[in-house]
C-alpha cells in the first residue's frame, strides 16, 4: 500500500539515540537544549528584524510533548475561561477545539477559501464579537494563509493570534517563517510530520515573559532550581511552584532524533516539492478535477490535495485508489460536524467548508515516496475516467 504519510529515519538517528543511552542521561538535558537552540535558529530568518518584528531567540521557544499540549498551555496562559470565544476554521485538528472546550470556552468555527482551505480576513472578521479572546489559524497543507492581514485584524481588535504550524514547519511569508508572525505558534514533530521526533512539539511566544511562564508551567510550575543547578550554599532539595503545572517536557532521546532530522529537513521539503510538481504536471490537464492553487509564498508541502466535481466522484475515486493499493484521505474533517462540539451551540453556515469536505481528496505526499509510486498514483487517477 502506498501510504499517504510516512517518515524518513535512518542510521544517523539510531546512532544519536545510542549516544544518549551511553550518556546515561535519558531525560530532559543537553540534547533538548541543543534542539531548541538549533531549531529556533532555523526558524528565525536573517531579515526578521528588518520586517518590524521582535527578533526571536531560543528564549522565545520551548519544546513540549506535542502540538496539542502547546495549544492547551497557551489557552491556560491567556486565561481563557467560560464565556470567552476563540475563533478557528472548522477545518482544523481536533486537539485545537479540545483545548478551547477544556477551558469551558466556546469554539467559534469560521469558513475557509474553497480552493486554499485557509480562512481569510473576511471569514474571521465576521465572527468577531466582544467575547472574542483569540484566533487560531492553520496554514493548510503547508500553504501560508493571509497571515499578515489576519495579524493586523487581530491587533486592531486586541485579539491574540495563535498559529497552528503543524502543517507548515518551515513555510514562509515574505521570507518570515510562519509560526512567529502571530503572538504564539505551535509546531508538531510527531511520526507523520515532515520533521519527525516521535511525540514532540514546539511552542513560540512573541513575548519572552509569556515564554518564561509557559516554561515553568510545562515543568510542574517549578520556579526554583534543584539538584546540581542550585548554588552550593543552598539546600538543593528545596523548591517552590508558581502554578499547578503539568509535566509536559521532552527528553534527550526525542531531541537527539529531532537534531538529526533537522539536518535533513531541507532535503525532505525539496523532495516533497518535486513530487508536488509531478502531481501538478500529471493531473493539471484533467478537466474533472482541480489541483491546488499556486502559492506566491514558500510552502512546506505537507499535503497535496485535489478537488472533484461532487461527493460521489470523490468517494468513488478514493475507493478506486484504495483498490489499487493507494491510500488517500481528507484532512481535516469539519469540527462543526462533530457531535461533541455541537453541544456548544451555534448554527454554523460554512458553505465553503462543507463543499470542500465533500469534494477534496488528499494524495500521498512525503519524502519516502519514489518516482514510480507517484507515477502510479497519477496513472490510477487518470484511468479512473
Short mmCIF file of C-alpha atoms in Angstrom, two decimals:
data_model
loop_
_atom_site.label_atom_id
_atom_site.label_comp_id
_atom_site.label_asym_id
_atom_site.label_seq_id
_atom_site.Cartn_x
_atom_site.Cartn_y
_atom_site.Cartn_z
CA UNK A 1 0.00 0.00 0.00
CA UNK A 2 1.29 3.46 -0.90
CA UNK A 3 0.82 5.40 2.33
CA UNK A 4 -0.39 8.98 2.44
CA UNK A 5 2.05 9.90 5.22
CA UNK A 6 5.42 8.44 6.16
CA UNK A 7 8.79 9.42 7.56
CA UNK A 8 12.49 9.02 6.81
CA UNK A 9 14.53 7.70 9.73
CA UNK A 10 17.94 6.10 9.35
CA UNK A 11 21.20 5.06 10.98
CA UNK A 12 22.02 8.64 11.92
CA UNK A 13 19.02 8.78 14.25
CA UNK A 14 19.86 5.36 15.72
CA UNK A 15 23.45 6.41 16.35
CA UNK A 16 22.29 9.62 18.03
CA UNK A 17 19.97 7.68 20.32
CA UNK A 18 22.77 5.25 21.14
CA UNK A 19 24.93 8.16 22.29
CA UNK A 20 22.15 9.33 24.58
CA UNK A 21 21.94 5.81 26.03
CA UNK A 22 25.69 5.82 26.59
CA UNK A 23 25.46 9.14 28.42
CA UNK A 24 23.05 7.59 30.95
CA UNK A 25 21.05 10.85 30.83
CA UNK A 26 17.75 9.99 29.13
CA UNK A 27 15.60 12.81 30.45
CA UNK A 28 15.49 16.49 29.52
CA UNK A 29 19.09 17.63 29.26
CA UNK A 30 21.78 18.98 26.92
CA UNK A 31 20.36 17.41 23.73
CA UNK A 32 16.99 19.02 24.36
CA UNK A 33 18.59 22.42 24.87
CA UNK A 34 20.61 21.92 21.69
CA UNK A 35 17.49 21.00 19.73
CA UNK A 36 15.65 24.11 20.96
CA UNK A 37 18.62 26.30 20.05
CA UNK A 38 19.13 24.81 16.59
CA UNK A 39 15.52 24.78 15.53
CA UNK A 40 14.91 28.32 16.79
CA UNK A 41 17.92 29.49 14.73
CA UNK A 42 16.45 27.84 11.65
CA UNK A 43 13.02 29.37 12.19
CA UNK A 44 14.37 32.89 12.75
CA UNK A 45 15.40 34.38 9.40
CA UNK A 46 18.14 36.90 8.69
CA UNK A 47 15.83 39.79 7.83
CA UNK A 48 13.39 39.11 10.66
CA UNK A 49 14.24 42.31 12.49
CA UNK A 50 14.08 44.41 9.34
CA UNK A 51 10.46 43.41 8.83
CA UNK A 52 9.48 45.15 12.05
CA UNK A 53 9.26 42.08 14.27
CA UNK A 54 11.00 41.44 17.56
CA UNK A 55 13.95 39.16 16.95
CA UNK A 56 13.25 35.71 18.36
CA UNK A 57 15.86 33.58 20.08
CA UNK A 58 15.78 30.23 21.82
CA UNK A 59 14.34 32.09 24.83
CA UNK A 60 11.16 32.54 22.73
CA UNK A 61 10.81 28.77 22.19
CA UNK A 62 10.29 25.62 24.24
CA UNK A 63 9.77 22.01 23.28
CA UNK A 64 6.77 20.15 24.69
CA UNK A 65 5.16 16.75 24.36
CA UNK A 66 3.02 17.59 21.32
CA UNK A 67 1.43 20.41 19.35
CA UNK A 68 -1.90 19.90 21.14
CA UNK A 69 -0.22 20.36 24.54
CA UNK A 70 1.12 23.64 23.19
CA UNK A 71 -2.41 24.86 22.47
CA UNK A 72 -3.56 23.74 25.93
CA UNK A 73 -0.68 25.66 27.52
CA UNK A 74 -1.47 28.82 25.56
CA UNK A 75 -5.16 28.65 26.50
CA UNK A 76 -4.07 28.43 30.15
CA UNK A 77 -1.63 31.32 29.78
CA UNK A 78 -4.28 33.58 28.20
CA UNK A 79 -6.71 32.82 30.99
CA UNK A 80 -9.36 31.63 28.56
CA UNK A 81 -12.49 30.87 30.58
CA UNK A 82 -16.18 30.13 30.40
CA UNK A 83 -17.98 32.71 28.29
CA UNK A 84 -14.93 33.51 26.16
CA UNK A 85 -14.89 32.79 22.43
CA UNK A 86 -11.99 31.56 20.30
CA UNK A 87 -12.28 31.66 16.51
CA UNK A 88 -10.82 28.86 14.39
CA UNK A 89 -11.56 27.33 10.99
CA UNK A 90 -13.83 24.30 11.18
CA UNK A 91 -11.21 22.52 9.07
CA UNK A 92 -8.74 22.17 11.96
CA UNK A 93 -7.22 19.42 14.04
CA UNK A 94 -9.45 18.09 16.81
CA UNK A 95 -6.86 18.86 19.51
CA UNK A 96 -7.29 22.59 18.92
CA UNK A 97 -11.02 22.52 19.64
CA UNK A 98 -10.41 20.25 22.64
CA UNK A 99 -8.10 22.84 24.20
CA UNK A 100 -10.80 25.51 23.88
CA UNK A 101 -13.54 23.25 25.25
CA UNK A 102 -11.31 22.20 28.16
CA UNK A 103 -11.41 25.81 29.37
CA UNK A 104 -15.23 25.82 29.07
CA UNK A 105 -14.88 28.46 26.37
CA UNK A 106 -16.75 28.40 23.07
CA UNK A 107 -15.06 27.48 19.78
CA UNK A 108 -16.41 29.73 17.03
CA UNK A 109 -15.97 28.00 13.69
CA UNK A 110 -15.26 30.12 10.63
CA UNK A 111 -15.35 29.28 6.94
CA UNK A 112 -12.39 28.88 4.57
CA UNK A 113 -11.49 29.71 0.99
CA UNK A 114 -12.78 26.83 -1.13
CA UNK A 115 -9.51 26.43 -3.04
CA UNK A 116 -6.79 27.05 -0.44
CA UNK A 117 -8.81 25.67 2.53
CA UNK A 118 -7.38 28.53 4.59
CA UNK A 119 -9.50 31.15 6.38
CA UNK A 120 -9.44 34.69 5.02
CA UNK A 121 -9.64 38.01 6.87
CA UNK A 122 -13.32 38.25 5.91
CA UNK A 123 -14.13 34.79 7.29
CA UNK A 124 -12.53 35.67 10.63
CA UNK A 125 -13.78 39.26 10.88
CA UNK A 126 -17.42 38.27 10.52
CA UNK A 127 -17.09 36.01 13.58
CA UNK A 128 -15.55 38.60 15.93
CA UNK A 129 -17.67 39.66 18.91
CA UNK A 130 -16.89 41.44 22.19
CA UNK A 131 -16.35 37.96 23.67
CA UNK A 132 -13.58 37.02 21.21
CA UNK A 133 -10.28 36.49 23.02
CA UNK A 134 -8.18 34.67 20.45
CA UNK A 135 -7.96 33.47 16.86
CA UNK A 136 -6.26 30.21 15.88
CA UNK A 137 -5.29 29.71 12.23
CA UNK A 138 -3.81 26.77 10.37
CA UNK A 139 -1.65 27.06 7.25
CA UNK A 140 -3.43 24.27 5.39
CA UNK A 141 -1.17 21.61 3.86
CA UNK A 142 1.83 23.91 4.37
CA UNK A 143 0.48 26.78 2.24
CA UNK A 144 0.55 30.00 4.29
CA UNK A 145 -2.76 31.73 4.89
CA UNK A 146 -3.10 35.53 4.64
CA UNK A 147 -1.35 35.72 7.98
CA UNK A 148 -0.08 39.31 7.74
CA UNK A 149 -3.54 40.81 7.19
CA UNK A 150 -5.07 38.44 9.74
CA UNK A 151 -2.42 39.63 12.21
CA UNK A 152 -3.35 43.25 11.52
CA UNK A 153 -7.03 42.43 12.06
CA UNK A 154 -6.28 40.82 15.43
CA UNK A 155 -4.15 43.77 16.56
CA UNK A 156 -6.96 46.14 15.58
CA UNK A 157 -9.39 44.26 17.84
CA UNK A 158 -6.84 43.49 20.60
CA UNK A 159 -7.22 39.75 20.00
CA UNK A 160 -4.39 37.24 20.44
CA UNK A 161 -3.33 35.35 17.31
CA UNK A 162 -2.11 31.75 17.52
CA UNK A 163 -0.59 29.94 14.54
CA UNK A 164 -1.06 26.19 14.31
CA UNK A 165 2.12 25.46 12.38
CA UNK A 166 1.85 21.65 12.36
CA UNK A 167 1.41 21.60 8.57
CA UNK A 168 3.91 24.34 7.86
CA UNK A 169 7.11 23.96 9.93
CA UNK A 170 9.28 25.95 7.53
CA UNK A 171 6.76 27.73 5.31
CA UNK A 172 7.46 31.41 4.80
CA UNK A 173 5.67 34.68 4.05
CA UNK A 174 7.99 37.36 2.66
CA UNK A 175 10.91 35.33 4.00
CA UNK A 176 9.45 35.20 7.52
CA UNK A 177 8.72 31.73 8.89
CA UNK A 178 5.09 31.04 9.69
CA UNK A 179 4.54 30.40 13.37
CA UNK A 180 6.32 33.56 14.52
CA UNK A 181 4.10 36.19 12.87
CA UNK A 182 1.29 35.87 15.41
CA UNK A 183 1.54 36.20 19.18
CA UNK A 184 2.02 32.45 19.60
CA UNK A 185 2.94 29.50 17.41
CA UNK A 186 2.90 25.73 17.82
CA UNK A 187 4.66 23.02 15.79
CA UNK A 188 4.26 19.23 15.59
CA UNK A 189 7.04 16.69 15.12
CA UNK A 190 5.01 13.51 15.50
CA UNK A 191 5.52 10.34 13.46
CA UNK A 192 3.62 11.57 10.39
CA UNK A 193 5.00 15.08 10.12
CA UNK A 194 7.81 16.44 7.93
CA UNK A 195 10.39 16.58 10.72
CA UNK A 196 9.88 13.55 12.97
CA UNK A 197 10.97 13.19 16.59
CA UNK A 198 8.38 10.71 17.85
CA UNK A 199 5.92 12.63 20.00
CA UNK A 200 7.21 16.17 20.22
CA UNK A 201 6.00 19.73 19.77
CA UNK A 202 7.34 23.28 19.90
CA UNK A 203 5.83 26.45 21.35
CA UNK A 204 6.72 30.02 20.38
CA UNK A 205 5.78 33.15 22.37
CA UNK A 206 6.50 36.58 20.94
CA UNK A 207 6.63 37.94 24.49
CA UNK A 208 9.55 36.45 26.45
CA UNK A 209 7.76 36.89 29.79
CA UNK A 210 4.94 34.70 28.41
CA UNK A 211 7.53 32.11 27.44
CA UNK A 212 9.07 32.21 30.93
CA UNK A 213 5.63 31.45 32.36
CA UNK A 214 4.97 28.61 29.93
CA UNK A 215 8.39 27.08 30.64
CA UNK A 216 7.51 26.95 34.34
CA UNK A 217 4.06 25.54 33.68
CA UNK A 218 5.40 22.86 31.34
CA UNK A 219 7.56 21.60 34.21
CA UNK A 220 5.17 21.35 37.15
CA UNK A 221 5.15 25.10 37.78
CA UNK A 222 8.61 24.93 39.38
CA UNK A 223 10.16 28.35 39.92
CA UNK A 224 13.38 27.29 41.66
CA UNK A 225 16.20 25.09 40.56
CA UNK A 226 17.02 21.77 42.14
CA UNK A 227 19.95 19.41 42.40
CA UNK A 228 23.16 20.50 40.67
CA UNK A 229 21.61 23.73 39.33
CA UNK A 230 21.38 25.26 42.83
CA UNK A 231 24.21 27.26 44.40
CA UNK A 232 26.28 25.19 46.81
CA UNK A 233 25.25 27.22 49.85
CA UNK A 234 21.56 26.29 49.41
CA UNK A 235 19.58 23.23 50.35
CA UNK A 236 19.24 21.95 46.83
CA UNK A 237 16.23 19.78 47.68
CA UNK A 238 14.05 22.82 48.34
CA UNK A 239 11.71 24.15 45.66
CA UNK A 240 8.66 26.30 45.05
CA UNK A 241 5.89 26.39 42.44
CA UNK A 242 4.01 29.29 40.88
CA UNK A 243 1.20 27.27 39.30
CA UNK A 244 -0.13 23.69 39.43
CA UNK A 245 1.58 22.87 36.15
CA UNK A 246 1.75 19.64 34.19
CA UNK A 247 4.91 17.75 33.28
CA UNK A 248 4.94 18.45 29.54
CA UNK A 249 8.62 18.20 28.72
CA UNK A 250 10.67 16.46 26.02
CA UNK A 251 13.56 14.10 26.75
CA UNK A 252 17.00 13.80 25.19
CA UNK A 253 16.11 10.62 23.26
CA UNK A 254 13.40 12.51 21.37
CA UNK A 255 15.63 15.58 20.95
CA UNK A 256 18.54 13.53 19.57
CA UNK A 257 16.23 12.22 16.84
CA UNK A 258 14.99 15.75 16.18
CA UNK A 259 18.53 17.09 15.81
CA UNK A 260 19.35 14.53 13.10
CA UNK A 261 16.06 15.20 11.32
CA UNK A 262 16.76 18.93 11.41
CA UNK A 263 19.91 18.33 9.36
CA UNK A 264 17.83 16.58 6.68
CA UNK A 265 14.61 18.58 6.66
CA UNK A 266 15.52 20.91 3.77
CA UNK A 267 16.09 17.83 1.62
CA UNK A 268 12.75 16.40 2.75
CA UNK A 269 10.91 19.56 1.71
CA UNK A 270 12.74 19.70 -1.63
CA UNK A 271 11.70 16.12 -2.36
CA UNK A 272 8.10 16.90 -1.40
CA UNK A 273 8.18 19.87 -3.78
CA UNK A 274 9.46 17.59 -6.54
CA UNK A 275 6.55 15.19 -6.04
CA UNK A 276 4.11 18.09 -5.73
CA UNK A 277 5.22 19.28 -9.17
CA UNK A 278 4.98 15.76 -10.59
CA UNK A 279 1.34 15.65 -9.49
CA UNK A 280 0.72 19.09 -10.99
CA UNK A 281 2.19 18.12 -14.34
CA UNK A 282 0.45 14.75 -14.40
CA UNK A 283 -3.03 15.95 -13.41
CA UNK A 284 -3.45 19.59 -14.42
CA UNK A 285 -4.97 18.76 -17.84
CA UNK A 286 -7.82 16.72 -16.34
CA UNK A 287 -10.97 18.82 -16.61
CA UNK A 288 -12.86 16.79 -13.99
CA UNK A 289 -10.57 17.67 -11.08
CA UNK A 290 -8.81 20.74 -9.70
CA UNK A 291 -5.22 20.83 -8.48
CA UNK A 292 -4.01 23.11 -5.65
CA UNK A 293 -3.68 26.83 -6.41
CA UNK A 294 -0.20 28.24 -6.90
CA UNK A 295 1.35 29.87 -3.85
CA UNK A 296 3.48 33.01 -4.07
CA UNK A 297 4.95 32.23 -0.67
CA UNK A 298 7.09 29.27 0.33
CA UNK A 299 5.18 26.14 1.30
CA UNK A 300 6.40 23.16 3.34
CA UNK A 301 4.40 20.85 1.01
CA UNK A 302 2.87 18.82 3.79
CA UNK A 303 -0.13 17.64 1.75
CA UNK A 304 -1.24 17.54 -1.88
CA UNK A 305 -4.96 17.77 -2.46
CA UNK A 306 -7.29 17.57 -5.44
CA UNK A 307 -10.91 18.65 -5.66
CA UNK A 308 -13.54 16.71 -7.56
CA UNK A 309 -16.87 17.61 -9.15
CA UNK A 310 -19.04 16.21 -6.37
CA UNK A 311 -19.02 13.99 -3.29
CA UNK A 312 -19.85 10.79 -5.16
CA UNK A 313 -16.94 11.26 -7.58
CA UNK A 314 -14.57 11.96 -4.67
CA UNK A 315 -15.70 8.87 -2.78
CA UNK A 316 -15.55 6.59 -5.82
CA UNK A 317 -12.07 7.84 -6.71
CA UNK A 318 -10.87 7.18 -3.14
CA UNK A 319 -12.30 3.65 -3.37
CA UNK A 320 -10.68 3.10 -6.80
CA UNK A 321 -7.30 4.18 -5.48
CA UNK A 322 -7.57 2.04 -2.35
CA UNK A 323 -8.40 -1.00 -4.51
CA UNK A 324 -5.14 -0.26 -6.31
CA UNK A 325 -3.11 -0.16 -3.08
CA UNK A 326 -3.06 3.65 -2.80
CA UNK A 327 -4.26 5.15 0.49
CA UNK A 328 -5.90 8.59 0.44
CA UNK A 329 -7.95 10.61 2.91
CA UNK A 330 -9.42 14.03 3.64
CA UNK A 331 -7.86 16.20 6.29
CA UNK A 332 -9.41 17.75 8.29
CA UNK A 333 -12.95 16.52 8.97
CA UNK A 334 -15.01 19.66 9.77
CA UNK A 335 -15.23 20.17 13.51
CA UNK A 336 -18.71 21.70 13.33
CA UNK A 337 -19.93 18.27 12.12
CA UNK A 338 -18.57 16.56 15.25
CA UNK A 339 -21.44 15.76 17.64
CA UNK A 340 -19.49 16.72 20.76
CA UNK A 341 -18.86 20.25 19.51
CA UNK A 342 -22.50 20.73 18.54
CA UNK A 343 -23.23 20.81 22.26
CA UNK A 344 -21.69 24.29 22.50
CA UNK A 345 -24.48 25.59 20.27
CA UNK A 346 -24.43 27.73 17.18
CA UNK A 347 -25.92 27.43 13.74
CA UNK A 348 -22.87 27.21 11.54
CA UNK A 349 -23.29 28.46 7.99
CA UNK A 350 -19.99 27.42 6.43
CA UNK A 351 -20.75 26.71 2.76
CA UNK A 352 -17.15 26.53 1.54
CA UNK A 353 -16.14 24.23 4.38
CA UNK A 354 -18.98 21.84 3.65
CA UNK A 355 -18.26 21.91 -0.07
CA UNK A 356 -14.55 21.12 0.26
CA UNK A 357 -15.21 18.44 2.88
CA UNK A 358 -17.31 16.59 0.30
CA UNK A 359 -15.11 17.10 -2.74
CA UNK A 360 -11.47 17.20 -1.55
CA UNK A 361 -9.07 14.24 -1.50
CA UNK A 362 -5.51 14.28 -0.12
CA UNK A 363 -2.99 12.19 -2.07
CA UNK A 364 0.22 10.54 -0.80
CA UNK A 365 2.95 13.15 -0.35
CA UNK A 366 6.12 12.50 1.62
CA UNK A 367 9.85 12.24 1.00
CA UNK A 368 9.86 8.43 1.37
CA UNK A 369 7.87 8.04 -1.86
CA UNK A 370 9.55 7.01 -5.11
CA UNK A 371 9.04 8.43 -8.59
CA UNK A 372 7.46 5.12 -9.56
CA UNK A 373 4.91 5.38 -6.74
CA UNK A 374 3.96 8.96 -7.61
CA UNK A 375 3.60 7.99 -11.26
CA UNK A 376 1.38 5.07 -10.22
CA UNK A 377 -0.92 7.43 -8.30
CA UNK A 378 -1.13 9.71 -11.34
CA UNK A 379 -1.77 6.75 -13.66
CA UNK A 380 -4.56 5.33 -11.50
CA UNK A 381 -6.25 8.73 -11.20
CA UNK A 382 -6.08 9.25 -14.97
CA UNK A 383 -7.60 5.85 -15.68
CA UNK A 384 -10.49 6.49 -13.27
CA UNK A 385 -12.49 8.26 -16.01
#
